Amino acid sequence: MATILMVYASMTGNTEDMADAIADGVRDAGIDITVKSVVDTNASELTEYDGILFGAYTWGDGELPDEFLDFYEEMDDVNLQGKKAAVFGSCDSSYSQVGAAVDILIEKSKEIGAEVTLEGLKIELSPSADEKETCRDFGKKFAQSL
């Protein structure tokens, strides 16, 4: 059976709400998922899973959150060839680069060999009930891509 690791960062709880709904969608598809805060894991763990979900809010005007920076650098030492990945995050359209952290993590995933199977999911600030359903669908689709 396929295994999935979700690694995310959340400051205000918005990305965490997305992560919870996405994890529910993965479980609804019948796949086990391990969910970890980025500060509680390291990039070498990524190779132990078939699928990887990354979640990050965008900090400032288009940057990864500070707590993601060390992990991001560690990703350079990991080969995700044969692994599938997808990325999500909360964002704020008051900035010129909306949800740039999602785009940064998609590019890094590709650079280190992962197949990114879904378009990045960006939700404005806190997910509404409908957007939480979108997140659950995102999780189901990702699980089905394995």
PDB file of C-alpha atoms in Angstrom:
ATOM      1  CA  MET A   1       0.000   0.000   0.000  1.00  0.00           C
ATOM      2  CA  ALA A   2       1.212   3.510  -0.828  1.00  0.00           C
ATOM      3  CA  THR A   3       2.385   5.806   1.940  1.00  0.00           C
ATOM      4  CA  ILE A   4       2.194   9.584   2.096  1.00  0.00           C
ATOM      5  CA  LEU A   5       4.068  12.133   4.178  1.00  0.00           C
ATOM      6  CA  MET A   6       2.698  15.639   4.622  1.00  0.00           C
ATOM      7  CA  VAL A   7       5.120  18.331   5.774  1.00  0.00           C
ATOM      8  CA  TYR A   8       3.696  21.778   6.450  1.00  0.00           C
ATOM      9  CA  ALA A   9       4.215  25.117   8.185  1.00  0.00           C
ATOM     10  CA  SER A  10       1.404  27.251   9.575  1.00  0.00           C
ATOM     11  CA  MET A  11       1.619  30.479  11.540  1.00  0.00           C
ATOM     12  CA  THR A  12      -2.007  31.535  11.982  1.00  0.00           C
ATOM     13  CA  GLY A  13      -3.661  28.143  11.484  1.00  0.00           C
ATOM     14  CA  ASN A  14      -4.849  28.718   7.904  1.00  0.00           C
ATOM     15  CA  THR A  15      -2.400  26.293   6.284  1.00  0.00           C
ATOM     16  CA  GLU A  16      -2.988  23.854   9.157  1.00  0.00           C
ATOM     17  CA  ASP A  17      -6.732  23.928   8.402  1.00  0.00           C
ATOM     18  CA  MET A  18      -5.916  23.137   4.780  1.00  0.00           C
ATOM     19  CA  ALA A  19      -3.561  20.338   5.880  1.00  0.00           C
ATOM     20  CA  ASP A  20      -6.239  18.761   8.072  1.00  0.00           C
ATOM     21  CA  ALA A  21      -8.793  18.753   5.246  1.00  0.00           C
ATOM     22  CA  ILE A  22      -6.285  17.405   2.715  1.00  0.00           C
ATOM     23  CA  ALA A  23      -5.268  14.634   5.140  1.00  0.00           C
ATOM     24  CA  ASP A  24      -8.958  13.747   5.561  1.00  0.00           C
ATOM     25  CA  GLY A  25      -9.243  13.440   1.774  1.00  0.00           C
ATOM     26  CA  VAL A  26      -6.207  11.152   1.631  1.00  0.00           C
ATOM     27  CA  ARG A  27      -7.689   8.954   4.366  1.00  0.00           C
ATOM     28  CA  ASP A  28     -11.075   8.933   2.571  1.00  0.00           C
ATOM     29  CA  ALA A  29      -9.212   7.470  -0.418  1.00  0.00           C
ATOM     30  CA  GLY A  30      -7.980   4.642   1.809  1.00  0.00           C
ATOM     31  CA  ILE A  31      -4.338   5.685   2.125  1.00  0.00           C
ATOM     32  CA  ASP A  32      -2.413   6.165   5.358  1.00  0.00           C
ATOM     33  CA  ILE A  33      -0.810   9.563   5.820  1.00  0.00           C
ATOM     34  CA  THR A  34       1.808  10.809   8.246  1.00  0.00           C
ATOM     35  CA  VAL A  35       1.416  14.519   9.009  1.00  0.00           C
ATOM     36  CA  LYS A  36       4.339  16.517  10.435  1.00  0.00           C
ATOM     37  CA  SER A  37       5.172  20.117  11.112  1.00  0.00           C
ATOM     38  CA  VAL A  38       8.267  21.096   9.133  1.00  0.00           C
ATOM     39  CA  VAL A  39      10.128  21.759  12.402  1.00  0.00           C
ATOM     40  CA  ASP A  40       9.533  18.149  13.502  1.00  0.00           C
ATOM     41  CA  THR A  41      11.063  16.414  10.487  1.00  0.00           C
ATOM     42  CA  ASN A  42      14.021  16.500   8.144  1.00  0.00           C
ATOM     43  CA  ALA A  43      14.258  16.168   4.385  1.00  0.00           C
ATOM     44  CA  SER A  44      15.902  12.727   4.500  1.00  0.00           C
ATOM     45  CA  GLU A  45      12.548  11.291   5.667  1.00  0.00           C
ATOM     46  CA  LEU A  46      11.004  12.150   2.298  1.00  0.00           C
ATOM     47  CA  THR A  47      12.635   9.147   0.647  1.00  0.00           C
ATOM     48  CA  GLU A  48      10.740   6.739   2.931  1.00  0.00           C
ATOM     49  CA  TYR A  49       7.348   7.581   1.365  1.00  0.00           C
ATOM     50  CA  ASP A  50       5.701   7.091  -2.026  1.00  0.00           C
ATOM     51  CA  GLY A  51       4.020  10.481  -2.009  1.00  0.00           C
ATOM     52  CA  ILE A  52       4.863  13.808  -0.421  1.00  0.00           C
ATOM     53  CA  LEU A  53       2.567  16.733   0.258  1.00  0.00           C
ATOM     54  CA  PHE A  54       4.098  20.088   1.142  1.00  0.00           C
ATOM     55  CA  GLY A  55       2.129  22.916   2.714  1.00  0.00           C
ATOM     56  CA  ALA A  56       3.412  26.410   3.347  1.00  0.00           C
ATOM     57  CA  TYR A  57       2.056  29.895   3.759  1.00  0.00           C
ATOM     58  CA  THR A  58       3.835  32.649   1.874  1.00  0.00           C
ATOM     59  CA  TRP A  59       5.805  35.014   4.059  1.00  0.00           C
ATOM     60  CA  GLY A  60       6.220  38.667   3.213  1.00  0.00           C
ATOM     61  CA  ASP A  61       6.252  39.415  -0.463  1.00  0.00           C
ATOM     62  CA  GLY A  62       6.889  35.955  -1.847  1.00  0.00           C
ATOM     63  CA  GLU A  63       9.144  33.999   0.483  1.00  0.00           C
ATOM     64  CA  LEU A  64       9.083  30.668   2.256  1.00  0.00           C
ATOM     65  CA  PRO A  65       8.311  30.866   5.968  1.00  0.00           C
ATOM     66  CA  ASP A  66      11.441  31.026   8.150  1.00  0.00           C
ATOM     67  CA  GLU A  67      10.683  27.646   9.702  1.00  0.00           C
ATOM     68  CA  PHE A  68      10.823  26.056   6.216  1.00  0.00           C
ATOM     69  CA  LEU A  69      14.257  27.427   5.251  1.00  0.00           C
ATOM     70  CA  ASP A  70      16.512  24.752   6.817  1.00  0.00           C
ATOM     71  CA  PHE A  71      14.295  21.964   5.482  1.00  0.00           C
ATOM     72  CA  TYR A  72      14.321  23.577   2.033  1.00  0.00           C
ATOM     73  CA  GLU A  73      18.136  23.600   2.013  1.00  0.00           C
ATOM     74  CA  GLU A  74      18.219  19.940   3.162  1.00  0.00           C
ATOM     75  CA  MET A  75      16.035  19.042   0.171  1.00  0.00           C
ATOM     76  CA  ASP A  76      19.069  19.603  -2.090  1.00  0.00           C
ATOM     77  CA  ASP A  77      20.556  16.389  -0.658  1.00  0.00           C
ATOM     78  CA  VAL A  78      17.479  14.251  -1.383  1.00  0.00           C
ATOM     79  CA  ASN A  79      16.585  12.372  -4.572  1.00  0.00           C
ATOM     80  CA  LEU A  80      12.830  11.997  -5.049  1.00  0.00           C
ATOM     81  CA  GLN A  81      13.032  10.174  -8.377  1.00  0.00           C
ATOM     82  CA  GLY A  82       9.989   7.904  -8.622  1.00  0.00           C
ATOM     83  CA  LYS A  83       8.098   9.811  -5.895  1.00  0.00           C
ATOM     84  CA  LYS A  84       4.978  11.894  -6.406  1.00  0.00           C
ATOM     85  CA  ALA A  85       4.432  15.286  -4.844  1.00  0.00           C
ATOM     86  CA  ALA A  86       1.881  18.080  -4.548  1.00  0.00           C
ATOM     87  CA  VAL A  87       1.954  21.460  -2.824  1.00  0.00           C
ATOM     88  CA  PHE A  88      -0.641  23.654  -1.096  1.00  0.00           C
ATOM     89  CA  GLY A  89      -0.732  26.777   1.008  1.00  0.00           C
ATOM     90  CA  SER A  90      -2.646  29.743   2.278  1.00  0.00           C
ATOM     91  CA  CYS A  91      -1.896  33.082   0.711  1.00  0.00           C
ATOM     92  CA  ASP A  92      -2.786  36.751   0.810  1.00  0.00           C
ATOM     93  CA  SER A  93      -3.639  38.605  -2.388  1.00  0.00           C
ATOM     94  CA  SER A  94      -2.687  41.949  -0.844  1.00  0.00           C
ATOM     95  CA  TYR A  95       0.900  41.049  -1.784  1.00  0.00           C
ATOM     96  CA  SER A  96       2.234  41.250  -5.337  1.00  0.00           C
ATOM     97  CA  GLN A  97       3.368  37.587  -5.315  1.00  0.00           C
ATOM     98  CA  VAL A  98       0.343  35.558  -4.278  1.00  0.00           C
ATOM     99  CA  GLY A  99       1.174  32.160  -2.839  1.00  0.00           C
ATOM    100  CA  ALA A 100       4.785  32.204  -4.023  1.00  0.00           C
ATOM    101  CA  ALA A 101       5.804  29.629  -1.387  1.00  0.00           C
ATOM    102  CA  VAL A 102       3.640  27.062  -3.207  1.00  0.00           C
ATOM    103  CA  ASP A 103       5.432  27.811  -6.471  1.00  0.00           C
ATOM    104  CA  ILE A 104       8.872  27.680  -4.800  1.00  0.00           C
ATOM    105  CA  LEU A 105       8.139  24.233  -3.335  1.00  0.00           C
ATOM    106  CA  ILE A 106       6.752  22.920  -6.634  1.00  0.00           C
ATOM    107  CA  GLU A 107       9.953  23.943  -8.417  1.00  0.00           C
ATOM    108  CA  LYS A 108      12.172  22.427  -5.716  1.00  0.00           C
ATOM    109  CA  SER A 109      10.189  19.164  -5.834  1.00  0.00           C
ATOM    110  CA  LYS A 110      10.742  18.956  -9.583  1.00  0.00           C
ATOM    111  CA  GLU A 111      14.436  19.842  -9.238  1.00  0.00           C
ATOM    112  CA  ILE A 112      15.035  16.905  -6.922  1.00  0.00           C
ATOM    113  CA  GLY A 113      13.191  14.429  -9.138  1.00  0.00           C
ATOM    114  CA  ALA A 114       9.616  14.260  -7.866  1.00  0.00           C
ATOM    115  CA  GLU A 115       6.687  14.088 -10.248  1.00  0.00           C
ATOM    116  CA  VAL A 116       4.319  16.903  -9.260  1.00  0.00           C
ATOM    117  CA  THR A 117       0.923  15.391 -10.002  1.00  0.00           C
ATOM    118  CA  LEU A 118      -1.439  18.283  -9.198  1.00  0.00           C
ATOM    119  CA  GLU A 119      -1.451  22.012  -9.769  1.00  0.00           C
ATOM    120  CA  GLY A 120      -0.534  23.876  -6.576  1.00  0.00           C
ATOM    121  CA  LEU A 121      -3.525  24.614  -4.352  1.00  0.00           C
ATOM    122  CA  LYS A 122      -3.648  28.200  -3.088  1.00  0.00           C
ATOM    123  CA  ILE A 123      -6.378  29.405  -0.745  1.00  0.00           C
ATOM    124  CA  GLU A 124      -6.856  33.026   0.241  1.00  0.00           C
ATOM    125  CA  LEU A 125      -6.274  33.306   4.004  1.00  0.00           C
ATOM    126  CA  SER A 126      -8.576  30.997   6.012  1.00  0.00           C
ATOM    127  CA  PRO A 127     -10.344  28.262   4.015  1.00  0.00           C
ATOM    128  CA  SER A 128     -14.149  28.520   3.868  1.00  0.00           C
ATOM    129  CA  ALA A 129     -16.331  25.412   4.173  1.00  0.00           C
ATOM    130  CA  ASP A 130     -16.380  25.104   0.362  1.00  0.00           C
ATOM    131  CA  GLU A 131     -12.619  25.560   0.175  1.00  0.00           C
ATOM    132  CA  LYS A 132     -12.128  22.878   2.835  1.00  0.00           C
ATOM    133  CA  GLU A 133     -14.080  20.559   0.532  1.00  0.00           C
ATOM    134  CA  THR A 134     -11.721  21.583  -2.290  1.00  0.00           C
ATOM    135  CA  CYS A 135      -8.845  20.637   0.017  1.00  0.00           C
ATOM    136  CA  ARG A 136     -10.402  17.212   0.746  1.00  0.00           C
ATOM    137  CA  ASP A 137     -10.768  16.653  -3.010  1.00  0.00           C
ATOM    138  CA  PHE A 138      -7.123  17.670  -3.480  1.00  0.00           C
ATOM    139  CA  GLY A 139      -6.114  15.018  -0.928  1.00  0.00           C
ATOM    140  CA  LYS A 140      -8.265  12.352  -2.608  1.00  0.00           C
ATOM    141  CA  LYS A 141      -6.889  13.162  -6.058  1.00  0.00           C
ATOM    142  CA  PHE A 142      -3.330  13.062  -4.781  1.00  0.00           C
ATOM    143  CA  ALA A 143      -3.896   9.690  -3.106  1.00  0.00           C
ATOM    144  CA  GLN A 144      -5.435   8.350  -6.314  1.00  0.00           C
ATOM    145  CA  SER A 145      -2.391   9.530  -8.299  1.00  0.00           C
ATOM    146  CA  LEU A 146      -0.261   7.011  -6.411  1.00  0.00           C
TER     147      LEU A 146
END
